XYZ file of C-alpha atoms in Angstrom:
549
model
C 135.461 203.313 58.234
C 135.229 199.818 56.833
C 139.037 198.258 56.365
C 139.238 196.353 53.229
C 140.602 192.616 54.041
C 143.388 191.159 51.766
C 142.100 189.210 48.863
C 143.516 186.455 46.716
C 145.434 187.765 43.426
C 146.182 186.242 40.086
C 149.537 186.991 38.542
C 149.684 188.158 35.303
C 149.402 185.257 32.654
C 148.609 182.789 35.516
C 145.291 181.289 36.574
C 146.340 180.284 40.076
C 145.608 182.227 42.960
C 148.203 183.723 45.451
C 148.651 185.330 48.432
C 150.389 188.776 48.561
C 150.970 190.568 51.744
C 153.246 193.372 53.010
C 155.587 192.650 55.938
C 155.151 194.934 58.927
C 157.458 197.738 58.861
C 159.012 196.628 62.328
C 159.800 193.138 60.841
C 161.251 193.864 57.291
C 164.787 194.007 58.760
C 164.228 190.222 60.395
C 162.181 188.846 57.353
C 164.546 190.120 55.013
C 162.117 191.398 52.471
C 159.334 193.733 52.406
C 156.559 191.563 50.853
C 155.383 187.935 50.959
C 154.171 185.879 48.115
C 152.728 182.514 48.585
C 150.920 180.374 45.919
C 147.555 179.194 47.129
C 147.559 176.236 44.316
C 144.396 176.785 43.435
C 142.371 178.021 40.568
C 138.827 178.441 42.176
C 138.160 181.673 43.843
C 136.189 180.211 46.637
C 138.757 177.681 47.592
C 141.352 180.509 47.235
C 139.560 182.794 49.971
C 139.193 179.641 52.286
C 142.957 178.945 51.829
C 144.044 182.423 52.034
C 142.373 182.930 55.540
C 144.219 180.046 56.708
C 147.595 181.265 55.445
C 146.950 184.391 56.961
C 146.449 182.935 60.435
C 149.755 181.292 59.875
C 151.383 184.402 58.756
C 150.270 186.272 61.820
C 151.563 183.596 64.004
C 154.851 183.500 62.413
C 155.087 187.303 62.705
C 154.060 187.332 66.326
C 156.641 184.640 66.923
C 159.206 186.924 65.285
C 158.361 189.936 67.495
C 158.594 187.680 70.648
C 162.162 186.959 69.870
C 164.097 183.760 70.334
C 162.282 181.087 72.315
C 164.154 178.262 74.200
C 163.414 174.419 73.259
C 163.646 171.636 75.242
C 165.007 168.149 74.344
C 161.917 166.766 74.164
C 160.590 169.345 71.778
C 163.470 168.943 69.521
C 163.039 165.339 69.345
C 159.220 165.895 68.526
C 160.236 168.035 65.600
C 162.975 165.809 64.339
C 160.791 163.037 64.340
C 159.244 164.261 60.738
C 163.031 164.148 59.643
C 163.243 160.408 60.479
C 159.929 159.615 58.813
C 160.903 161.580 55.738
C 164.328 159.757 55.444
C 162.958 156.292 55.960
C 160.328 157.112 53.251
C 162.868 158.463 50.988
C 164.950 155.382 50.746
C 162.560 152.649 51.750
C 162.234 151.282 48.124
C 166.151 150.955 47.572
C 167.338 151.036 51.108
C 170.934 149.715 50.196
C 171.405 152.976 48.067
C 171.475 155.190 50.884
C 174.928 155.949 51.489
C 174.820 159.652 52.259
C 174.810 158.950 55.714
C 177.469 156.265 56.987
C 176.147 154.882 60.541
C 179.495 154.300 61.687
C 180.380 158.105 61.248
C 176.875 159.003 61.974
C 176.830 157.609 65.753
C 179.528 160.273 66.429
C 178.030 163.102 65.299
C 178.458 166.039 67.677
C 180.849 164.142 69.809
C 183.905 165.333 68.450
C 186.641 167.078 70.255
C 187.295 170.848 69.770
C 189.171 172.067 66.353
C 192.339 172.973 68.208
C 192.245 169.513 70.114
C 195.434 167.107 70.002
C 195.702 164.582 67.177
C 195.584 161.861 69.949
C 192.220 163.518 71.558
C 190.795 163.322 68.016
C 191.684 159.784 67.528
C 189.856 158.687 70.949
C 186.771 159.700 69.078
C 187.110 158.993 65.329
C 190.181 158.693 62.715
C 191.549 161.702 61.658
C 190.566 161.236 58.169
C 186.739 160.802 59.342
C 186.959 164.458 60.736
C 186.321 166.087 57.647
C 182.978 163.929 57.177
C 182.033 163.961 60.762
C 182.124 167.974 60.490
C 180.233 168.052 57.040
C 177.453 165.783 58.675
C 177.293 168.135 61.629
C 176.871 171.419 59.262
C 174.054 169.253 57.338
C 172.242 168.395 60.534
C 172.333 172.279 61.408
C 170.859 173.051 57.948
C 168.310 170.290 58.509
C 167.458 172.241 61.807
C 167.275 175.570 60.364
C 164.734 174.307 57.437
C 162.293 172.403 60.082
C 162.325 175.810 62.356
C 161.614 177.727 59.172
C 158.784 175.397 57.792
C 157.247 175.571 61.629
C 157.424 179.510 61.903
C 159.764 179.063 64.774
C 162.273 181.346 66.280
C 164.704 179.825 68.642
C 167.960 180.623 70.624
C 171.400 179.263 69.689
C 171.086 176.655 72.277
C 167.726 175.441 70.969
C 168.930 175.393 67.463
C 172.003 173.228 68.683
C 169.420 170.771 70.524
C 167.420 170.424 67.206
C 170.477 169.826 65.118
C 171.552 167.226 67.772
C 168.096 165.738 67.524
C 167.974 165.692 63.446
C 171.164 163.655 63.624
C 169.900 161.306 66.184
C 166.488 160.780 63.867
C 168.610 160.132 60.774
C 171.117 157.846 62.366
C 167.913 155.906 63.700
C 166.431 155.782 60.093
C 169.569 154.935 58.753
C 169.722 151.990 60.909
C 166.387 150.909 60.262
C 167.295 151.204 56.370
C 170.255 148.673 56.981
C 167.897 146.244 58.361
C 165.630 146.547 55.667
C 168.295 146.094 52.948
C 168.798 142.760 54.671
C 165.164 141.820 54.376
C 164.497 142.371 58.229
C 161.083 144.568 58.022
C 160.798 146.747 61.590
C 157.708 146.329 63.622
C 154.954 148.035 62.041
C 156.425 147.960 58.553
C 155.735 145.938 55.792
C 156.731 145.496 52.126
C 153.503 146.669 50.585
C 152.261 148.877 47.758
C 152.566 152.550 48.695
C 149.436 154.079 49.787
C 147.156 156.077 47.623
C 147.973 159.949 47.621
C 146.470 161.823 50.708
C 143.488 163.736 49.370
C 143.383 167.353 50.441
C 140.515 168.225 53.013
C 137.052 169.068 51.477
C 136.916 172.859 51.375
C 133.984 174.555 53.395
C 131.667 176.101 51.639
C 131.964 179.963 52.349
C 128.633 181.553 53.263
C 126.422 182.816 50.555
C 125.598 186.725 50.298
C 122.896 187.954 52.166
C 119.465 187.488 50.095
C 120.815 184.951 47.843
C 120.095 181.013 47.893
C 122.991 178.615 47.678
C 122.139 175.206 45.738
C 123.571 172.174 48.068
C 126.367 170.570 45.647
C 125.929 166.760 45.386
C 128.836 164.897 46.868
C 131.090 163.175 44.581
C 131.674 159.836 45.834
C 134.117 156.988 44.908
C 136.625 159.280 43.004
C 140.166 159.829 44.309
C 141.706 163.271 43.785
C 143.181 163.691 40.421
C 146.968 164.291 40.363
C 148.130 166.511 37.750
C 151.593 167.023 36.325
C 151.267 170.820 36.424
C 149.691 170.553 39.754
C 152.996 168.643 40.885
C 155.242 171.347 39.813
C 153.362 173.975 41.658
C 153.528 171.759 44.821
C 156.859 171.095 44.614
C 157.780 175.014 44.157
C 155.593 175.755 47.125
C 157.921 173.695 49.463
C 161.145 174.304 47.285
C 160.982 177.968 47.291
C 161.300 178.055 51.120
C 164.450 175.884 51.112
C 166.063 178.489 48.775
C 165.711 177.114 45.229
C 165.939 179.905 42.745
C 163.315 181.022 40.282
C 165.290 179.873 37.268
C 164.934 176.245 38.341
C 161.357 176.726 38.972
C 161.320 178.198 35.264
C 163.134 175.230 34.055
C 161.151 172.711 35.845
C 157.642 174.475 34.803
C 158.910 174.267 31.059
C 160.187 170.554 31.057
C 156.824 169.713 32.422
C 154.819 171.705 30.180
C 156.651 170.098 27.218
C 156.231 166.729 28.930
C 152.340 167.381 29.174
C 152.387 168.533 25.474
C 154.165 165.193 24.405
C 151.905 163.033 26.538
C 148.772 164.785 25.222
C 147.404 164.674 28.778
C 148.145 165.884 32.419
C 147.254 162.935 34.282
C 150.291 162.015 36.496
C 149.030 158.684 37.869
C 148.951 157.533 34.140
C 152.809 158.412 33.502
C 154.921 155.462 33.281
C 158.950 154.848 32.848
C 158.404 153.962 29.212
C 156.844 157.588 28.858
C 159.877 159.145 30.020
C 162.162 157.357 28.041
C 160.157 158.073 24.836
C 160.129 161.676 25.983
C 163.842 161.712 26.317
C 164.163 160.194 23.006
C 162.011 163.056 21.657
C 164.081 165.587 23.051
C 167.220 164.213 21.825
C 165.763 164.331 18.292
C 164.312 168.058 18.744
C 166.064 171.108 17.935
C 166.208 174.306 19.771
C 165.066 177.928 18.991
C 168.480 178.559 17.295
C 167.882 175.372 14.917
C 170.360 173.334 16.637
C 169.582 170.129 18.094
C 169.225 169.899 21.777
C 172.136 168.704 23.411
C 172.129 165.367 25.324
C 173.617 167.727 28.262
C 170.528 169.700 28.317
C 168.123 166.631 28.013
C 169.934 165.093 31.124
C 170.473 168.165 33.605
C 167.281 170.144 32.546
C 164.591 167.588 31.281
C 165.544 164.629 33.168
C 166.602 166.475 36.435
C 163.361 168.395 36.628
C 161.279 165.244 36.082
C 162.834 163.222 38.686
C 162.873 166.151 41.426
C 159.119 166.553 40.750
C 158.410 162.831 40.745
C 160.584 162.269 43.632
C 158.631 165.309 45.767
C 155.286 163.575 44.658
C 156.485 160.208 46.018
C 157.721 161.759 49.282
C 154.736 163.740 49.622
C 152.426 160.625 49.039
C 150.769 162.089 45.804
C 152.291 159.326 43.839
C 153.389 155.821 44.476
C 156.732 155.666 42.485
C 158.805 157.765 40.558
C 158.571 156.800 36.822
C 161.724 158.663 35.958
C 164.147 156.768 38.599
C 167.138 155.171 36.958
C 166.695 157.066 33.399
C 169.647 158.854 31.986
C 171.313 159.878 28.986
C 174.489 158.210 28.143
C 177.745 160.509 29.012
C 178.961 162.417 25.761
C 182.668 162.227 25.175
C 183.728 165.882 24.229
C 186.394 166.874 22.216
C 188.171 169.769 23.410
C 190.156 171.433 20.386
C 191.242 174.661 22.438
C 191.356 176.086 25.889
C 188.233 177.004 27.515
C 189.021 180.788 28.116
C 189.628 183.703 25.716
C 192.735 184.548 24.492
C 194.272 187.953 25.122
C 193.403 188.830 21.428
C 189.959 187.605 21.683
C 189.312 189.326 24.997
C 190.487 192.454 23.624
C 188.204 192.169 20.552
C 185.203 191.731 22.598
C 186.260 194.527 24.955
C 186.776 196.917 22.103
C 183.551 196.403 20.422
C 181.760 196.710 23.872
C 183.507 200.109 24.127
C 182.543 201.331 20.853
C 178.871 199.887 21.085
C 175.963 202.398 19.721
C 172.604 201.888 20.667
C 170.356 200.462 18.003
C 166.725 199.658 18.087
C 167.193 197.608 21.333
C 166.165 198.699 24.695
C 168.607 201.360 26.452
C 168.943 198.681 29.280
C 170.134 195.887 26.587
C 172.528 198.577 25.064
C 174.082 199.293 28.550
C 174.498 195.768 29.145
C 176.613 195.259 25.977
C 178.835 198.319 26.903
C 179.487 197.458 30.644
C 178.759 193.686 31.380
C 181.828 192.213 29.098
C 184.241 194.582 30.977
C 182.488 193.643 34.446
C 182.996 190.073 33.591
C 186.593 190.537 32.580
C 187.570 192.147 35.824
C 185.366 190.543 38.513
C 185.235 186.753 37.145
C 181.484 186.930 38.148
C 178.767 185.009 36.275
C 176.970 186.820 33.554
C 173.420 186.575 35.224
C 174.800 187.991 38.567
C 175.979 191.068 36.663
C 172.934 191.491 34.464
C 170.729 191.674 37.618
C 172.611 194.367 39.145
C 170.942 197.091 40.976
C 171.930 200.708 41.373
C 172.548 200.220 45.008
C 174.912 197.399 44.434
C 177.509 199.467 43.847
C 179.099 201.892 46.851
C 182.446 203.305 47.754
C 183.915 202.497 50.907
C 187.312 203.205 52.883
C 189.992 200.271 52.610
C 193.238 200.046 54.438
C 196.226 200.631 52.005
C 193.870 201.939 49.038
C 193.698 205.717 49.639
C 190.731 207.695 48.421
C 188.343 204.850 48.728
C 187.671 201.934 46.715
C 184.181 201.162 44.529
C 182.972 197.719 45.573
C 180.298 195.615 43.684
C 177.834 193.847 45.990
C 176.634 190.355 44.254
C 173.613 189.487 46.524
C 170.745 187.164 46.336
C 168.551 189.899 46.935
C 169.015 191.140 43.485
C 168.154 187.869 41.794
C 169.675 184.656 41.499
C 173.211 183.631 43.040
C 174.379 179.979 42.594
C 175.994 179.701 46.133
C 173.086 181.821 47.484
C 175.641 184.194 49.455
C 176.448 187.530 49.143
C 180.052 188.641 48.279
C 181.745 191.878 47.374
C 184.093 192.287 44.662
C 186.127 195.528 44.320
C 185.968 197.265 40.984
C 188.965 197.194 38.932
C 190.692 200.812 38.403
C 190.268 200.625 34.584
C 186.512 200.289 35.113
C 186.686 203.435 37.158
C 188.335 205.149 34.440
C 186.141 204.253 31.916
C 183.149 205.918 33.884
C 181.252 203.024 35.306
C 180.565 204.536 38.484
C 179.095 207.713 36.661
C 176.994 205.403 34.462
C 175.610 203.816 37.513
C 174.676 207.227 39.263
C 173.014 208.256 36.164
C 170.595 205.256 35.894
C 167.297 206.352 37.082
C 165.717 202.940 37.382
C 166.547 200.353 39.913
C 167.932 197.719 37.447
C 171.054 198.707 35.643
C 170.991 196.344 32.889
C 167.396 195.116 32.413
C 163.529 195.947 32.821
C 161.469 193.668 34.972
C 158.165 192.489 33.674
C 154.776 193.556 34.666
C 154.669 191.539 37.868
C 158.396 192.939 39.059
C 159.919 189.395 37.931
C 163.291 189.478 36.483
C 163.751 185.930 35.397
C 162.644 186.075 31.694
C 164.200 189.402 31.169
C 167.238 188.494 32.581
C 167.410 185.441 30.095
C 167.011 187.749 27.398
C 169.686 190.021 28.124
C 172.085 187.059 28.741
C 171.000 185.373 25.217
C 171.923 189.177 23.582
C 175.429 189.167 25.276
C 175.956 185.644 24.052
C 175.028 186.635 20.514
C 177.146 190.021 20.839
C 180.105 187.969 22.084
C 179.568 185.402 19.357
C 179.659 188.165 16.665
C 183.394 188.854 17.862
C 184.563 185.537 18.717
C 183.170 182.873 16.413
C 185.245 179.705 17.409
C 182.551 177.564 19.066
C 185.111 175.888 21.422
C 184.841 178.980 24.034
C 181.602 180.146 25.279
C 180.927 183.803 24.649
C 179.877 184.586 28.289
C 181.409 181.919 30.341
C 184.700 182.151 28.729
C 185.388 185.160 30.754
C 185.202 183.166 34.079
C 187.637 180.748 32.711
C 190.036 183.520 31.599
C 189.825 185.272 35.227
C 190.562 181.950 36.760
C 193.667 181.647 34.723
C 194.696 185.103 35.181
C 194.150 184.757 39.033
C 196.552 181.773 39.062
C 199.194 183.422 37.136
C 199.496 185.945 39.312
C 199.318 184.098 42.442
C 195.970 185.121 43.931
C 195.516 181.640 46.036
C 192.483 179.487 45.971
C 190.945 181.207 48.808
C 190.946 184.600 47.366
C 189.880 183.593 44.026
C 187.025 181.445 45.271
C 186.006 184.725 47.335
C 186.016 186.815 44.206
C 184.295 184.275 41.932
C 181.973 182.913 44.253
C 183.048 179.204 44.503
C 182.296 176.916 47.354
C 185.191 175.894 49.350
C 186.824 172.467 48.395
C 187.589 171.408 51.818
C 186.532 171.875 55.324
C 189.670 173.849 56.339
C 188.822 176.242 53.619
C 185.536 176.822 55.118
C 187.084 178.586 58.195
C 188.071 182.361 58.378
C 187.627 184.379 55.442
C 189.118 186.827 52.726
C 189.014 190.586 53.644
C 188.133 193.281 51.333
C 191.683 194.652 51.485
C 192.937 191.176 50.188
C 190.363 191.227 47.603
C 191.396 194.817 46.392
C 195.027 193.988 46.345
C 194.292 191.147 44.105
C 191.799 192.908 41.780
C 194.440 195.843 41.400
C 196.892 193.422 40.306
C 195.083 192.843 37.074
C 196.798 194.297 34.016
C 194.976 197.065 32.119
C 193.531 196.117 28.796
C 194.828 198.067 25.905
C 192.062 198.789 23.369
């Protein structure tokens, strides 16, 4: 029997080929997913076959590494891996070396030399000033995260000792590069480094022609000489995402940056990245500030700054770091800060909250999808009693609700799991939020058990993606909320998170418990230690008053 080999695939609506491969059953738990997808970044079928063969070899090697388990890493190997971090750091800040302020060399020289946390103040003072301790710990954590990224990029699995060695090597590499940048800021060029125009973009190696089928003749293509590889704007986004996806960037960020670049290409009337100038970016910024959105309202300066310009800066910055472009044309271009007039609090009043929840309770399905109707019925109530982001709730799956035993709560407690596995979570961290008794009384667990599909409130697209459908349901919920509360001073979805925070403060939850429930990052190093038990979360949620509708 002839076994079929995996072939490059085209996603619906796309002309770029991708690799799609099932993860071996014995590695699903380790990899964390059942399928691997990877853009091959080409529209040519022959090139896609060649690239796929290369990626499959890398993938099999990665899986073989995982099966072997964690390996040891010598200090020499750690410093060899960290060498790439040194070069990337130097390249990133070479044009403006004095602008590098993230890594202070005075503190960086003492990374991984601090005493244990339980050491006396005098012992800490021998290494660093006590106020610098938090900064020192932050840099160490950053080095550990950098080590993890380097290992992931190389498909390596090492033991904890090896990871620690690599984190130290990353710190040493960035310290050396930062010292070099200090000298460059004074005009002292290191040996072998000169101020000169950035090198031309690195050309991809020519594809090896695949063997023609038996019995056919293949014409020899005439070589193209004297032409550099053309760098397209749309190609830059795809290249950026191929790397950004591995570092945990969300699909919604990809969609935002892709839409920005698509609009930029339409504005320029060409797709040649090498022709883009700073004047082009400024003209596009001005164009966007004069534009109106789908709802007929002007595009806000905040959207132009945080979406359009942020997308261009990120993608062009990646292109410069990867030698695709000599300079970032969006550098230094921004939008003036808007002085917003706030005429009311950002949270719903009791009367507004009750109005929305009553409308949700009474909502009847019309011509909309059943999932959209269910979202209008349940998501406002979930936002009221969890403090979760609207997108985190819309993307919930059936398996994300379970009943667990919690001390002090007889009969068990229903718990929502908000996890990156379901879609986009801003902090990229799983968190568990106990269900309020009123939600149980209203029948939310029964609703979940009666859902036949995996998703509770949306229908994935034909490829299984949820980014587009998720945004659509969020928009419908915003419209639903705005029908009940017309005041533009409060956001129809985000007003619930503000309200939850206010109630948590009034009831004395404490910052740590509120952060754990809402998914907010710790504000200090001290808050990163320890955690908040499920019992503490359930105790807090149960203190929220029932809403009389």
